[in-house]
Coordinates of C-alpha atoms and ligand atoms in Angstrom, one line a residue:
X77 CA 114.2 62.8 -219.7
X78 CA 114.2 66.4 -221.5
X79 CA 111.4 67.6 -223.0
X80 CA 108.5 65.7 -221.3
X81 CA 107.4 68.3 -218.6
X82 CA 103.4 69.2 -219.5
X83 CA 103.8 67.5 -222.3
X84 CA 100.3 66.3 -223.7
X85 CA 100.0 62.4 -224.0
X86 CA 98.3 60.1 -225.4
X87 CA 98.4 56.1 -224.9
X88 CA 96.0 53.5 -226.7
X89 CA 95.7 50.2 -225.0
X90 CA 96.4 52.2 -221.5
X91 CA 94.3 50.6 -219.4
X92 CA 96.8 47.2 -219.0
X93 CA 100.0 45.4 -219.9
X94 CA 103.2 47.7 -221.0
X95 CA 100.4 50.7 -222.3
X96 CA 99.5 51.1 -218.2
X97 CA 103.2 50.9 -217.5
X98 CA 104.0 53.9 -219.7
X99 CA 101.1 55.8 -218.4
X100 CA 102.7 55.5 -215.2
X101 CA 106.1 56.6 -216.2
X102 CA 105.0 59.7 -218.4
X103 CA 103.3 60.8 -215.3
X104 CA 106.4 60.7 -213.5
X105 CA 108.0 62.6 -215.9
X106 CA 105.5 65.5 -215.3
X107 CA 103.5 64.9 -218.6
X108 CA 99.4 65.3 -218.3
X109 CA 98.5 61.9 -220.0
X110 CA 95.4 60.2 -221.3
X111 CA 94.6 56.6 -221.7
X112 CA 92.5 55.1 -224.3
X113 CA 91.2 51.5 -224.4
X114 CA 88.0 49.6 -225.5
X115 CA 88.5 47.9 -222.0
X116 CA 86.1 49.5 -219.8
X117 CA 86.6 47.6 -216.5
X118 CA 90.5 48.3 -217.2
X119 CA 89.9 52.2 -217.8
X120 CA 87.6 51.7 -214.1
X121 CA 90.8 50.3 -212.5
X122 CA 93.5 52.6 -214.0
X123 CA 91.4 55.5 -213.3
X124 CA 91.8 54.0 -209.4
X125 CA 95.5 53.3 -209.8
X126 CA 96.6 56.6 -211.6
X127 CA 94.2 59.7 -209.9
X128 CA 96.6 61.8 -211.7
X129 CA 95.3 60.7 -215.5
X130 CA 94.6 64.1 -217.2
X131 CA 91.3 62.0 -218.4
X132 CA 90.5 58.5 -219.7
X133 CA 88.4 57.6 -222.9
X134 CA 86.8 54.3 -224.0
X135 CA 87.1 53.2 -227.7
X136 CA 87.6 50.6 -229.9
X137 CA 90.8 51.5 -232.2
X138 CA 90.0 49.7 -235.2
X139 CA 86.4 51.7 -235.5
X140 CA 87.6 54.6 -237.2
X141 CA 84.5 56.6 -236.5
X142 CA 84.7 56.3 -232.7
X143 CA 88.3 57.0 -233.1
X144 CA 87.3 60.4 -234.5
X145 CA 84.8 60.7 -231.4
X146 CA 87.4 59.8 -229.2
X147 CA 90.2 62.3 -230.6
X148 CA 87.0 65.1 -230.2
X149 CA 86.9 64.1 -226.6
X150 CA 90.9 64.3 -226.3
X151 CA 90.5 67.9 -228.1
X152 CA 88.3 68.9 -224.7
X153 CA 90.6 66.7 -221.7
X154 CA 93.7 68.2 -223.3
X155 CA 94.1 71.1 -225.8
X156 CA 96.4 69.9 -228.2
X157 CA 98.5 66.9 -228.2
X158 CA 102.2 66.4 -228.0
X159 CA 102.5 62.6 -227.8
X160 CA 101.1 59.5 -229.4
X161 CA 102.0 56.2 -228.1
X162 CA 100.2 54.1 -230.2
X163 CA 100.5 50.5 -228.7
X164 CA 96.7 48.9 -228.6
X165 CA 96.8 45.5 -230.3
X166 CA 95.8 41.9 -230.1
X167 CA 97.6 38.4 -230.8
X168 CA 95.7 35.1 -231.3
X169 CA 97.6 32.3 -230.8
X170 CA 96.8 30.0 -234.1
X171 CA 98.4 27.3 -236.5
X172 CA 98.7 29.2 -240.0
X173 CA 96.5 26.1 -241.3
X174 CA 93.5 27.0 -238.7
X175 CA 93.2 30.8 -238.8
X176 CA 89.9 31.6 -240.6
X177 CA 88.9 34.6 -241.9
X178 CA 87.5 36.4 -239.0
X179 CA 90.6 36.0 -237.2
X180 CA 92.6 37.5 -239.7
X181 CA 90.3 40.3 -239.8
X182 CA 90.4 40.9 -236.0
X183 CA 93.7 40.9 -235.9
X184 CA 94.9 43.2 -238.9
X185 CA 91.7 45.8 -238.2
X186 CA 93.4 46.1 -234.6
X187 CA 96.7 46.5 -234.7
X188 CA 97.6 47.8 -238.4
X189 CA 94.1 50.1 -239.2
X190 CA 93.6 51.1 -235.7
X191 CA 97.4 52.1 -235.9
X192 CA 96.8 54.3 -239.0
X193 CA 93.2 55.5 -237.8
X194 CA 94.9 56.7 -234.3
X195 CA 98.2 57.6 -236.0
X196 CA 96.3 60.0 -238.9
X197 CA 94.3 61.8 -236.2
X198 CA 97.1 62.6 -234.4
X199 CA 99.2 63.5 -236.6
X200 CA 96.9 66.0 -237.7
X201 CA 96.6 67.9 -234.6
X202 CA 100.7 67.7 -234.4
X203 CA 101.0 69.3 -237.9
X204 CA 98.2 71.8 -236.9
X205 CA 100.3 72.4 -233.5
X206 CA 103.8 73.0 -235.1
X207 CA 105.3 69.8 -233.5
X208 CA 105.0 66.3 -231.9
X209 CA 106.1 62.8 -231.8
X210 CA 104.2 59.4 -232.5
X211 CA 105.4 56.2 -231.5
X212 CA 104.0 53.0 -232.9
X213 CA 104.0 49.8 -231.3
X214 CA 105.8 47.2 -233.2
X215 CA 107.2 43.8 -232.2
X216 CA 110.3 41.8 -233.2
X217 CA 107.7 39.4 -234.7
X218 CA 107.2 42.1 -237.4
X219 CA 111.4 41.3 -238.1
X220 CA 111.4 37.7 -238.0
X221 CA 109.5 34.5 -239.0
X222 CA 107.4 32.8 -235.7
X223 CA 105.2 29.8 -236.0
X224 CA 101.7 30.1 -234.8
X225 CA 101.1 34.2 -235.3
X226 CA 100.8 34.7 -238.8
X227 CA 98.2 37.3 -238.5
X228 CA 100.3 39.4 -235.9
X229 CA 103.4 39.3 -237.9
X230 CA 102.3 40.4 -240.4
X231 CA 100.2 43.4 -239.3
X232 CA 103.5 44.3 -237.4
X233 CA 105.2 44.4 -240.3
X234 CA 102.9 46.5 -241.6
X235 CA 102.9 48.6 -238.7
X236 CA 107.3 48.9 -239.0
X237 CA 106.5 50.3 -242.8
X238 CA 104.1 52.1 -242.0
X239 CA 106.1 53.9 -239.6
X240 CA 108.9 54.4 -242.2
X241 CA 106.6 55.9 -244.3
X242 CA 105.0 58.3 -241.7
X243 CA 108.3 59.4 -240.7
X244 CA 109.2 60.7 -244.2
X245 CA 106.2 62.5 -245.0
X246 CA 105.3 64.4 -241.4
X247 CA 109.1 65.3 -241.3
X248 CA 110.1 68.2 -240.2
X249 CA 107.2 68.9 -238.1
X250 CA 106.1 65.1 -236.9
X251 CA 109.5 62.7 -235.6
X252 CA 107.6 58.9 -236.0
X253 CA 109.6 55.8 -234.9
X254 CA 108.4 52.1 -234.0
X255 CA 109.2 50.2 -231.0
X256 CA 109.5 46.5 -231.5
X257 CA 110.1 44.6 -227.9
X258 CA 110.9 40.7 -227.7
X259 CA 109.0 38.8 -225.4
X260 CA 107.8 41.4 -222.4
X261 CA 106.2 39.8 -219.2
X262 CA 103.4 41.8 -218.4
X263 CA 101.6 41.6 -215.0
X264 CA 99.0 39.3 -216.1
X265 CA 101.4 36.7 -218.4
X266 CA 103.4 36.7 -214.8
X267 CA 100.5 34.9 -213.3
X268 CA 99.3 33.0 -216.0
X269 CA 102.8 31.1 -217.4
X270 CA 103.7 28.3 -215.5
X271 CA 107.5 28.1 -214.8
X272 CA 108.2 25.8 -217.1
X273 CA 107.1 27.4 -219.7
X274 CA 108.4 30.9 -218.8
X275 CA 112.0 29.3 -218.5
X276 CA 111.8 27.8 -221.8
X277 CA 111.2 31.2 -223.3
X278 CA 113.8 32.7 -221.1
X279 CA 116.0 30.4 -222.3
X280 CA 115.7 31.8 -225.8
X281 CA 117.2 34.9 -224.4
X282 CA 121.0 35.7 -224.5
X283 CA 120.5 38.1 -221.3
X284 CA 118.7 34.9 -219.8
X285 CA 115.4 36.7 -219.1
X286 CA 112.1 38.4 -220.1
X287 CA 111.7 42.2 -220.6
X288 CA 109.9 44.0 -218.1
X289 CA 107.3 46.4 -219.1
X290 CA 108.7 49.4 -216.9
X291 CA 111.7 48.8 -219.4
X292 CA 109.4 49.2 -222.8
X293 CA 107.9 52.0 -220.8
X294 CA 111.8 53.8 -220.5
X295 CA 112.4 52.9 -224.3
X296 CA 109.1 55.0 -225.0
X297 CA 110.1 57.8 -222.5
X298 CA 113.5 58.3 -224.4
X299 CA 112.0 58.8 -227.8
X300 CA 109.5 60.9 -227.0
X301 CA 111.8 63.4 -225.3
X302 CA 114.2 66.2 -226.3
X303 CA 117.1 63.5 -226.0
X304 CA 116.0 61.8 -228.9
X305 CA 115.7 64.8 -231.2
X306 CA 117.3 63.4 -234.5
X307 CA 115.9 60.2 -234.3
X308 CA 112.9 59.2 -237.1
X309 CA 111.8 56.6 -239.1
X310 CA 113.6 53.8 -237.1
X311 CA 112.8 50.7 -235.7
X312 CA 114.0 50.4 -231.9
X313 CA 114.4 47.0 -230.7
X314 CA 114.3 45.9 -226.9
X315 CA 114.5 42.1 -226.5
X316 CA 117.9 41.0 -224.5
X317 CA 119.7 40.2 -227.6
X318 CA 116.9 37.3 -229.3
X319 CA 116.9 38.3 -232.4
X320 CA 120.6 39.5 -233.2
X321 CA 121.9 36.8 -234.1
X322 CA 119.6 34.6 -235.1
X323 CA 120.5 30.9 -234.7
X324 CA 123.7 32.6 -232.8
X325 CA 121.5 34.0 -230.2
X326 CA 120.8 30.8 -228.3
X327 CA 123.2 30.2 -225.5
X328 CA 125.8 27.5 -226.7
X329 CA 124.6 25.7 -223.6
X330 CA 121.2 25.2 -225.7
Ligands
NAP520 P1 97.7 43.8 -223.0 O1 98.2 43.5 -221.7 O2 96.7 42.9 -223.6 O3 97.2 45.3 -223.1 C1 96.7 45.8 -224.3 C2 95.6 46.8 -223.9 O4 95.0 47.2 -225.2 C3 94.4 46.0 -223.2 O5 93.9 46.9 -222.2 C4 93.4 45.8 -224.3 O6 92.1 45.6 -223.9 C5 93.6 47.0 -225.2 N1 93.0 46.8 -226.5 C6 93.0 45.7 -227.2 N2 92.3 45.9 -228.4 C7 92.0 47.2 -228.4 C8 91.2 47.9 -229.3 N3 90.7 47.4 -230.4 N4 91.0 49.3 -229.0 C9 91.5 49.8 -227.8 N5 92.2 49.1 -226.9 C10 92.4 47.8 -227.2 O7 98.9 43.7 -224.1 P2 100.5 44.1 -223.9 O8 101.2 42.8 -223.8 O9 100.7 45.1 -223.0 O10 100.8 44.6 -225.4 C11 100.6 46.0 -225.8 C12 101.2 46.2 -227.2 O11 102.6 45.7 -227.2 C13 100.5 45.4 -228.3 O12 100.5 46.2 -229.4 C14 101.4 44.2 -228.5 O13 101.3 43.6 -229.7 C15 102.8 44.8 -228.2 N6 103.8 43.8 -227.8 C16 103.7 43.1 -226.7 C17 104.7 42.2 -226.3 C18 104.7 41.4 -225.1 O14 105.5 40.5 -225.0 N7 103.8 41.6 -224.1 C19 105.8 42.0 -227.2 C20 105.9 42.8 -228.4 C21 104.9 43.7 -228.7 P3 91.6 44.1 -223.6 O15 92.3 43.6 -222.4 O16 90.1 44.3 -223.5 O17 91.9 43.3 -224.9

């Protein structure tokens, strides 16, 4: 990709899943990158797997005090910042009837405040620097009505207008866009779905499988370059077709 050479990055929720997987591939495209996660066993091991990490920092996303510690401790690993992907977040699995208040809580101070408490201090540091791009992490359960996640949908939602509304007001300067994947099998759902299970989701699928996270990670790698100059404000969906056509998505098969 253009544009991504020395670039300075950032990634929240690095240390696993699709946020390690883009780690990965902005190194490969030259960038110096830092992870951020409240995971401190999974900052041990990335730190093993990725020697190249221009620096790791531990932090909780939806404490917006430590994320102002956290973005003076990015100020010293990396001198200005270029890049935010802003993908930290958290799903519990519950019945709309059963989620109590702490759960809701959890769930909306992680993935929509820590959004905005990461997205603001970055976007400061872009606006100071003349230039950047931040890309939030969405899902297509922010677009569409699924049993069982109340909580999560909505906070994505939140996250997709939020997004919109970033996008206006940092533009020129700041280009803002929200990634929303379908259903991604990351390294630990791999080993923890049984088959069945994994084909019945599959099955939802007009391209007959699961994303990979290598393929989130390309989606991210695009935006954030040169290529993708004229692009803001937009939600970028990557799910093999579930959600297009809605009832018309499931094979005729089903
Ligand atoms: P994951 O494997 O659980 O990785 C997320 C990472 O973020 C973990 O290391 C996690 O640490 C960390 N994290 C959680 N809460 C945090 C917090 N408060 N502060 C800092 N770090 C935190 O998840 P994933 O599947 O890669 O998902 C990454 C993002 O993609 C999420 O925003 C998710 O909603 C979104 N997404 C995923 C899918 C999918 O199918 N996988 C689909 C659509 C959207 P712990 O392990 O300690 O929690």
């Amino acid at each position: 990709m253009r544009g991504l050479r020395d670039k300075h990055v950032l990634i929240t929720g690095g240390a696993g899943g699709i946020g390690a997987v883009t780690a990965e591939r902005f190194l490969e495209e030259g960038s110096r990158v830092v992870v951020l996660d409240c995971d401190a066993a999974g900052i041990r091991r990335i730190e093993r797997e990725l020697p190249t990490l221009s620096g790791t920092i531990i932090a909780d996303v939806s404490d917006a005090e430590a994320v102002e510690r956290a973005f003076e401790e990015l100020d010293d690993l990396l001198q200005g910042l270029d890049i935010l992907i802003n993908n930290a977040g958290i799903s519990i699995r519950q019945p709309f009837m059963d989620i109590t208040p702490e759960q809701w809580r959890r769930v909306i101070e992680v993935n929509l405040n820590g959004m905005f408490y990461v997205a603001q201090q970055a976007a400061r540091r872009m606006l100071a620097g003349g230039g950047g791009v931040i890309l939030n992490m969405g899902s297509t359960n922010g677009l569409m009505g699924y049993p069982f996640y109340a909580d999560y949908n909505a906070s994505k939602a939140g996250v997709i207008e939020l997004t919109r509304s970033m996008a206006l007001e940092l533009a020129p300067t700041v280009r803002v866009n929200v990634v929303c994947p379908g259903f991604i099998l990351t390294p630990m759902q791999e080993t923890e779905y049984p088959p069945q299970m994994r084909r019945a989701f599959e099955r939802k699928v007009p391209l007959d499988r699961l994303g990979r996270p290598d393929e989130v990670a390309a989606l991210f790698a695009f935006l954030a370059s040169d290529e993708a100059g004229f692009i803001t404000g937009h939600c970028h969906v990557i799910d093999g077709g579930e959600i297009v056509g809605g009832l018309a998505s499931q094979r005729q098969s089903d």
